[in-house]
Coordinates of C-alpha atoms in Angstrom, one line a residue:
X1 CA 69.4 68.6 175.5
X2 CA 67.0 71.3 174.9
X3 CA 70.4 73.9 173.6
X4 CA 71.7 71.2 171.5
X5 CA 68.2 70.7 169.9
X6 CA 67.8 74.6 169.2
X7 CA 71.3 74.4 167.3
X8 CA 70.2 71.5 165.2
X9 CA 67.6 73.2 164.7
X10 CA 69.5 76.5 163.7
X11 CA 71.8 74.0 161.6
X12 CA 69.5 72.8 159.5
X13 CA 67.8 76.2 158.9
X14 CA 71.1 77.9 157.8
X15 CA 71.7 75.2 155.8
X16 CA 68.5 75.7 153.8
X17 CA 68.8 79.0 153.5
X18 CA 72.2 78.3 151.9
X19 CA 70.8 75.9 150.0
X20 CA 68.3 78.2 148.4
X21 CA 70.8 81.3 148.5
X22 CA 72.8 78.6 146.4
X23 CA 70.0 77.3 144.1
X24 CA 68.7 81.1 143.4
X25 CA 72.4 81.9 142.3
X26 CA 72.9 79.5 140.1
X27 CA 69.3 80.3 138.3
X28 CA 70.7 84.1 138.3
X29 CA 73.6 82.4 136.7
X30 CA 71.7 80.4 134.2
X31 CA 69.1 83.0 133.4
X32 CA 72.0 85.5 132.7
X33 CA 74.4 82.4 130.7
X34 CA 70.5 82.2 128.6
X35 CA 70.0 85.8 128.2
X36 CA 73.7 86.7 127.1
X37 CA 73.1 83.6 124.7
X38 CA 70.3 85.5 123.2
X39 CA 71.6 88.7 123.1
X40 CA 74.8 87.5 121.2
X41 CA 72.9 86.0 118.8
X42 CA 70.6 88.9 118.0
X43 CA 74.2 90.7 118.0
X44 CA 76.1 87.9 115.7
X45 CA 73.1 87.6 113.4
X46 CA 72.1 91.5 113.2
X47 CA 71.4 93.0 110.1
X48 CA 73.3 96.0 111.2
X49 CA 77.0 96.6 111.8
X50 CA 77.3 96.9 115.7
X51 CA 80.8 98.5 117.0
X52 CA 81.8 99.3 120.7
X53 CA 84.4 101.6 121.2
X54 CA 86.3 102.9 124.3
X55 CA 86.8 106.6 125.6
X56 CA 89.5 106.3 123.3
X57 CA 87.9 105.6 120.1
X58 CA 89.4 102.1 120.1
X59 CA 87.2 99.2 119.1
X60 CA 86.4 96.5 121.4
X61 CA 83.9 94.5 119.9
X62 CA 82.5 94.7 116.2
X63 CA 80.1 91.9 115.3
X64 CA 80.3 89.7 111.9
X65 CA 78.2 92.2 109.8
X66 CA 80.3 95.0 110.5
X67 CA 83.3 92.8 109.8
X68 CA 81.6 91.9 106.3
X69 CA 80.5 95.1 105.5
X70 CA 84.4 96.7 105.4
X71 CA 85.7 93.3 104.2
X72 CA 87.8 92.4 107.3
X73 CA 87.0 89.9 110.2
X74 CA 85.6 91.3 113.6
X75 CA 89.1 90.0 115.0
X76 CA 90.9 92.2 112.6
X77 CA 88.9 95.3 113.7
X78 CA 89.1 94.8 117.2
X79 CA 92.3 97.1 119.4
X80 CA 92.0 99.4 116.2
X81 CA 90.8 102.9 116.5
X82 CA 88.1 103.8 115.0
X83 CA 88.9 106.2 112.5
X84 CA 91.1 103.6 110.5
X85 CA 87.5 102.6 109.0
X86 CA 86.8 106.0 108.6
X87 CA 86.8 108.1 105.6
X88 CA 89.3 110.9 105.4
X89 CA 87.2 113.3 104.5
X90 CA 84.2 112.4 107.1
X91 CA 87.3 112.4 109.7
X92 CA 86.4 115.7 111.4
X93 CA 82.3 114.7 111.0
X94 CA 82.9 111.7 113.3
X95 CA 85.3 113.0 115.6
X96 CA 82.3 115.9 116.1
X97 CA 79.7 113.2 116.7
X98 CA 81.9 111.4 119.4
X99 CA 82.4 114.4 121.4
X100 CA 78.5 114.8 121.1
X101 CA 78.8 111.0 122.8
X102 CA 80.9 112.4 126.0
X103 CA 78.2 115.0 126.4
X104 CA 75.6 112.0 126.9
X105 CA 74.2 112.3 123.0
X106 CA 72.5 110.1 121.5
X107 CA 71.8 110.3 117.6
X108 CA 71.5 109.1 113.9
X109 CA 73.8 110.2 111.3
X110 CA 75.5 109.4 108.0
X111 CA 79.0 108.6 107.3
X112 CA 81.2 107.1 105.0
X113 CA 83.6 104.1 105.7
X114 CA 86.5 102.4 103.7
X115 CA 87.2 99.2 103.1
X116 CA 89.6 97.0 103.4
X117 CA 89.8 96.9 99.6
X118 CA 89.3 101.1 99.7
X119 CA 86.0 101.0 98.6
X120 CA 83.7 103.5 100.0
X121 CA 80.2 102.6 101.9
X122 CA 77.7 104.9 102.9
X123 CA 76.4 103.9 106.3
X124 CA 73.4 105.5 108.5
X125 CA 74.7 105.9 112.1
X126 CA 73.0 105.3 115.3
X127 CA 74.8 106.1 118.0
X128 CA 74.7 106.4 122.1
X129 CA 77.1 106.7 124.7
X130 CA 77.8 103.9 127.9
X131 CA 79.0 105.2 131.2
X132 CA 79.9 103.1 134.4
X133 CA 78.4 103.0 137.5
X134 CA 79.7 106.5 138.7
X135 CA 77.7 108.1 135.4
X136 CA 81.3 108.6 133.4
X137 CA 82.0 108.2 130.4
X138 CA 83.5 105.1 128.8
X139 CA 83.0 104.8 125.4
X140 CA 79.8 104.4 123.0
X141 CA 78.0 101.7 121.4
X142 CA 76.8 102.4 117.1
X143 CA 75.2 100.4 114.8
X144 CA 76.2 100.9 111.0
X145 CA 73.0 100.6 108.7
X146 CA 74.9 100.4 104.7
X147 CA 72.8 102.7 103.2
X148 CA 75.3 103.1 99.6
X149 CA 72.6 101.5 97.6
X150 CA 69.7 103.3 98.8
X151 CA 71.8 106.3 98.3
X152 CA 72.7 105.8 94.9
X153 CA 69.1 104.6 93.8
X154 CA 68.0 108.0 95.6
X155 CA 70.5 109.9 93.6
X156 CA 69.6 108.4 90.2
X157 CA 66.3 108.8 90.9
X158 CA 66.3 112.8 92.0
X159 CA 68.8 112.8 88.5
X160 CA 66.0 111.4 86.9
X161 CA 63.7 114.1 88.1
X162 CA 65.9 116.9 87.3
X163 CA 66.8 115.5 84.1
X164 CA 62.8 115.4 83.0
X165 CA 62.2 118.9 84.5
X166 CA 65.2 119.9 82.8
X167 CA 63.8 119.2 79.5
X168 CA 60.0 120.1 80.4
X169 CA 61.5 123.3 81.2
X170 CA 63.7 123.5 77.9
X171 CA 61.0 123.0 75.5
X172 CA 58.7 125.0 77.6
X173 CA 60.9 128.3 77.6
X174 CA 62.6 127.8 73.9
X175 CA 59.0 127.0 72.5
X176 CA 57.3 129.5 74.0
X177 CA 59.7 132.3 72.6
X178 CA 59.7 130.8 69.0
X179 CA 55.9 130.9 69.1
X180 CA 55.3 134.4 70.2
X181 CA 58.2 135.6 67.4
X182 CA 55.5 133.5 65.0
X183 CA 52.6 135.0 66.6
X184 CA 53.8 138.7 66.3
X185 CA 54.9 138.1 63.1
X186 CA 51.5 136.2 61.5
X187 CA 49.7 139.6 63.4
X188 CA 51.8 141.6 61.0
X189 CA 50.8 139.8 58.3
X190 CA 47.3 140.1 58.8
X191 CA 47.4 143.9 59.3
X192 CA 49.0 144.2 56.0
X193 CA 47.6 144.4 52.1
X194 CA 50.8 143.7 50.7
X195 CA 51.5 140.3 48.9
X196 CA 54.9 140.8 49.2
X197 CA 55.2 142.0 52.4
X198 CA 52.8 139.1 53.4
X199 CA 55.3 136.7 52.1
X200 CA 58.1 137.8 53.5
X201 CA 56.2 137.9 57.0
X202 CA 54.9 134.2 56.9
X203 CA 58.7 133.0 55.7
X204 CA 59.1 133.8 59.7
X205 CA 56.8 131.8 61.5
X206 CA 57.5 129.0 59.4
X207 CA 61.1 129.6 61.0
X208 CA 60.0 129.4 64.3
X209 CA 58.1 126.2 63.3
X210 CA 61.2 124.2 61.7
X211 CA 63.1 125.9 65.2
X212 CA 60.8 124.2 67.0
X213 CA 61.1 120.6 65.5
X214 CA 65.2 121.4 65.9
X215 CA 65.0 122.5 69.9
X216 CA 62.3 118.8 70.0
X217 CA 64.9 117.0 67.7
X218 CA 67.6 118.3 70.4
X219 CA 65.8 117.5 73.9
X220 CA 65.3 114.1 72.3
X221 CA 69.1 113.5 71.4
X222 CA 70.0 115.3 75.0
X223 CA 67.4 112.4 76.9
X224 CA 69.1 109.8 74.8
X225 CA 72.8 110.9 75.3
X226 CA 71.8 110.6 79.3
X227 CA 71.2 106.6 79.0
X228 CA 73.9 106.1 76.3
X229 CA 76.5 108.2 77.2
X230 CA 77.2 111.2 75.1
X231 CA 79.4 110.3 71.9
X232 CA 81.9 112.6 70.3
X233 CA 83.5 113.3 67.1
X234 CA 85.3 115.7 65.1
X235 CA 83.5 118.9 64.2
X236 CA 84.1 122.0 62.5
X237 CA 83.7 124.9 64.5
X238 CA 84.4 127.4 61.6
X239 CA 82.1 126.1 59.6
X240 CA 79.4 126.1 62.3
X241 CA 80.2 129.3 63.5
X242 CA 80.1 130.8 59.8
X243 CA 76.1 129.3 59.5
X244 CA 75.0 130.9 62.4
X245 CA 76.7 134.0 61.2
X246 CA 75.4 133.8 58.0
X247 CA 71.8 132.9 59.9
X248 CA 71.9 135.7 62.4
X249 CA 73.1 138.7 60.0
X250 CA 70.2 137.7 57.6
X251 CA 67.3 137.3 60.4
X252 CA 65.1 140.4 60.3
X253 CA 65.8 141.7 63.5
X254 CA 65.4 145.6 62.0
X255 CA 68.2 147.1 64.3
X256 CA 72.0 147.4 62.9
X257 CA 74.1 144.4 63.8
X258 CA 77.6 143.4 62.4
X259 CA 79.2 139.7 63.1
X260 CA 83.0 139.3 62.4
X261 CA 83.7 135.9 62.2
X262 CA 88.0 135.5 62.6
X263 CA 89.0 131.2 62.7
X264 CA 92.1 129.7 62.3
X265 CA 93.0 127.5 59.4
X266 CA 92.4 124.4 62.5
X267 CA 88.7 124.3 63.7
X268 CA 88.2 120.6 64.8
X269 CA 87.1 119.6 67.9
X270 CA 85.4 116.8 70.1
X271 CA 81.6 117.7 69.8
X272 CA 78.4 116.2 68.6
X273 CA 75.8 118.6 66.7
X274 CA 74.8 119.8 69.7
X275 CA 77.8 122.3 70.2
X276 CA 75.7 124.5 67.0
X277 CA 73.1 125.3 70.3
X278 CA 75.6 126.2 72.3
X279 CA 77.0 129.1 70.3
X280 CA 73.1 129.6 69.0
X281 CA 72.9 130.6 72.6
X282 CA 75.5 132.7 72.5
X283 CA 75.0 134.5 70.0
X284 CA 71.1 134.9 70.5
X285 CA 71.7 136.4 73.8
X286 CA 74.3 138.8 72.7
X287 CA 71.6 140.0 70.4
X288 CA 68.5 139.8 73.0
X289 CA 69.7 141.3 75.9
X290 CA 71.7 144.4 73.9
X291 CA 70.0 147.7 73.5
X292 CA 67.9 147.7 70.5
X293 CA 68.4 151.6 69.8
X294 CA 71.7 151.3 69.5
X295 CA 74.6 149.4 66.9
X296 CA 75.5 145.8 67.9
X297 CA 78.8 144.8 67.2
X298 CA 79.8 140.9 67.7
X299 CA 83.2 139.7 67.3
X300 CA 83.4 135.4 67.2
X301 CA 87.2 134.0 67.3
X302 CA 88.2 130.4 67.3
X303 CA 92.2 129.8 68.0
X304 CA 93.7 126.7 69.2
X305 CA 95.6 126.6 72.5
X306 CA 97.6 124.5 74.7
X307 CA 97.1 123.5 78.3
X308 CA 98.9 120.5 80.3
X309 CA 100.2 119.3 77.2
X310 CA 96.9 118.9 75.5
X311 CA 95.3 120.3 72.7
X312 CA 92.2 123.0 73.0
X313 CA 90.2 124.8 70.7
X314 CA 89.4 128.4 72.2
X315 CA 86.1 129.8 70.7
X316 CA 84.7 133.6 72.2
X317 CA 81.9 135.3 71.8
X318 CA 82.0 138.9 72.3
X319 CA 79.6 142.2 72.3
X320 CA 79.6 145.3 72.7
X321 CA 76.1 145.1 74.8
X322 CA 75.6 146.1 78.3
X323 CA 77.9 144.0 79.6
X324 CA 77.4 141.8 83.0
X325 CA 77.9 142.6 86.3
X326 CA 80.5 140.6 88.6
X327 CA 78.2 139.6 91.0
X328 CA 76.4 138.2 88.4
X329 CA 78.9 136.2 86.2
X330 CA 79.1 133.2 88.2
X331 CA 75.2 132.8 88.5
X332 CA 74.0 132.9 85.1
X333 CA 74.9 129.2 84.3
X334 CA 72.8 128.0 86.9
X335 CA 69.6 126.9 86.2
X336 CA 66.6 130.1 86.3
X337 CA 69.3 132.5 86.8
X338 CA 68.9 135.2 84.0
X339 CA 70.8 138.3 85.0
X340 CA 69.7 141.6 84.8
X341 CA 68.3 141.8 82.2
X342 CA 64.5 142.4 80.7
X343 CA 64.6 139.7 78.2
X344 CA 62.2 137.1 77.8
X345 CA 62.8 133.3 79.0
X346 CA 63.8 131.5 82.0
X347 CA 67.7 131.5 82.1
X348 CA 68.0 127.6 80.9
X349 CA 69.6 128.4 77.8
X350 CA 73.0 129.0 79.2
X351 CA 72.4 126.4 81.8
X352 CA 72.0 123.9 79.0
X353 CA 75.2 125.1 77.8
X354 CA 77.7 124.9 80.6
X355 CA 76.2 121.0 80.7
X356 CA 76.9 120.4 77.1
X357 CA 80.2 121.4 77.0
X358 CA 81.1 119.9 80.5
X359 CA 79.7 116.9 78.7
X360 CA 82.5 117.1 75.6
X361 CA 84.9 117.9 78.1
X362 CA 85.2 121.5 78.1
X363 CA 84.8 124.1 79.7
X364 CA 82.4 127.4 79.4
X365 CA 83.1 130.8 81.3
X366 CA 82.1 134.4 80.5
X367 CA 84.9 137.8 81.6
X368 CA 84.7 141.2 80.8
X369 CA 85.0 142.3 77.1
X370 CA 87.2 145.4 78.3
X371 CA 88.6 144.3 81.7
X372 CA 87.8 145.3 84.7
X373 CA 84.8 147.4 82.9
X374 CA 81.5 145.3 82.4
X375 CA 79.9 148.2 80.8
X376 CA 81.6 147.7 77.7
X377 CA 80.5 144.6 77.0
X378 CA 81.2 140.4 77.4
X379 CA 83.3 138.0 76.1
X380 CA 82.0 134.3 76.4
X381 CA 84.6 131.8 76.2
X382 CA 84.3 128.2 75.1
X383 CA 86.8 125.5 75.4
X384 CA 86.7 122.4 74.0
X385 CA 89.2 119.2 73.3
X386 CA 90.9 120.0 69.6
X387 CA 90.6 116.8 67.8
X388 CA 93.2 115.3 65.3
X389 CA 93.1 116.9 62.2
X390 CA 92.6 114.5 59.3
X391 CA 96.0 112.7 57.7
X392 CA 96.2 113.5 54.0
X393 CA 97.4 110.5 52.1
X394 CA 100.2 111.2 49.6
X395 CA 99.6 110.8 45.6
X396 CA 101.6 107.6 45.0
X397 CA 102.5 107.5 41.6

């Protein structure tokens, strides 16, 4: 009696411990049901793009922003490798950043995605590998961030910097130089009894001056072009080119300088008045940076060429100056970079150049005058569309 009473006994206890083993699993059970609940909604209604991939690079889950973000749905993405969403050029980037994943990585970076449409979006990366219970590798977990508009208000607004330095900088360095060449020559004046002489001095500054209200006039036009998109039309480059001719042969510059002007009986090309700076530039430069002691000899020539079918107008610019050295050639267009040279100024001139005719849809390059030979001088080169000459209606009688 006592035996069977100590098995009853044992019964019942096993049978409550079952009971709570039971009643403890299914809480686990519910508590985990609840928590995956949660965490798929957090996952389903995530700002972010979430993707899991394999060891293979093969997606396994992508949640509904990521679908909506490259225009599929997350069933379309899912048994796809990864780099069908990725862009070609940011192929070799990402296949970097996984193999940082196998070596237990974890990091932020920026890629760029295609959609289903081929659009492009700029996505912020954060990334971290998953590994099973023996610590290996078996794929990685990212979430996308879609950063394209940040990026692009970024960009306009560093553009906008650079653009208002740009012309700071411009008005600055072209001022400047116009007022010390008014300075020096008002000093002159004063030092002198002269009438005539005086005259002729003060005709000078007031040059500079009305220079001054052009390079203003310009960086206004320039500022304006950047909102409205620069506007082109037929201009004649001969007839351009023979003012500053006539300008630069007549400026008092006391040292011997010759400009041959040879043109073709074509000259018009797709411009705006700004293209008279860019040979300005050209010109002035030849004549800055050249030794004053001896004879300058500039030779301007406008033909029209061909390329791809479509109709140039070749303008170059050449001296017989000091030339410029190789290494320096492809520098001098960028922004401060002047050259050797001991010349005043801060190297925007030609900068402002290269952007002007990039702008018309040109091109801007300087070569050896005599080549293979810097030392005997440069040859600038300007290419711009040609534009249509004008039809010439015939007399009807």
């Amino acid at each position: 009696e006592a035996e069977a009473k100590d098995r009853s006994r044992d019964l019942l206890e096993a049978y409550q411990s079952l009971r709570s083993e039971v009643t403890e699993r299914r809480r686990a059970e519910l508590a985990l049901r609840e928590s995956e609940r949660k965490y798929r909604n957090i996952v389903e209604l995530a700002n972010e793009g979430i993707v899991v991939i394999d060891k293979n690079s093969v997606i396994h889950f992508a949640n509904p922003r990521m679908a909506e973000m490259l225009g599929y749905s997350a069933e379309e993405m899912v048994d796809r490798s990864l780099y069908d969403f990725v862009d070609r050029d940011a192929a070799a980037d990402q296949k970097y950043h996984l193999e940082r994943r196998k070596q237990g990585i974890r990091e932020s970076y920026d890629t760029e995605l295609i959609r289903k449409d081929g659009g492009k979006v700029l996505a912020l990366v954060n990334s971290a590998p998953l590994h099973d219970d023996q610590g290996h590798y078996r794929g990685s977990i990212s979430m996308y961030t879609d950063i394209t508009q940040r990026k692009k208000y970024e960009d306009e607004l560093a553009d906008a910097k650079a653009q208002a330095e740009l012309y700071l900088d411009l008005m600055g360095h072209d001022i400047r130089n116009l007022a010390q060449i008014g300075v020096g020559y008002l000093e002159l004046a004063l030092e002198t009894d002269d009438v005539d002489e005086i005259k002729g001095l003060l005709a000078k500054p007031l040059e500079s001056l009305q220079d001054t209200a052009r390079i203003i006039d310009n960086v206004r036009r320039l500022q304006s072009t950047e909102h409205t998109g620069r506007e082109t039309r037929a201009v004649d480059l001969c007839e351009i080119l023979s003012d500053l001719r006539s300008r630069y042969m007549t400026t008092a510059w006391n040292r011997q300088i010759t400009i041959d002007l040879k043109t073709t009986s074509h000259c018009l090309a797709e411009a705006d008045d700004l293209i008279t700076e860019v040979f300005s530039n050209l010109i002035s430069n030849s004549i800055k940076h050249s030794d004053p002691e001896r004879p300058l000899h500039i030779t301007i020539r406008v033909d029209r060429i061909k390329e791809k079918g479509i109709d140039y107008q070749r303008c170059t610019v050449e001296d017989n100056g000091p030339g410029i050295s190789n290494w320096v050639k492809d520098k001098i267009f960028m922004r401060f970079q002047r050259g050797e040279t001991k010349a005043h100024g801060k190297g925007l001139g030609l900068h402002i150049a290269r952007t002007l005719v990039e702008d018309y849809g040109g091109k801007i390059w300087v070569e050896d005058r005599v080549p293979g030979d810097y030392t005997q001088g440069s040859r600038f080169v300007v290419v711009l569309p040609a534009a249509k000459q004008p039809q010439i209606e015939p007399v009807r009688g």
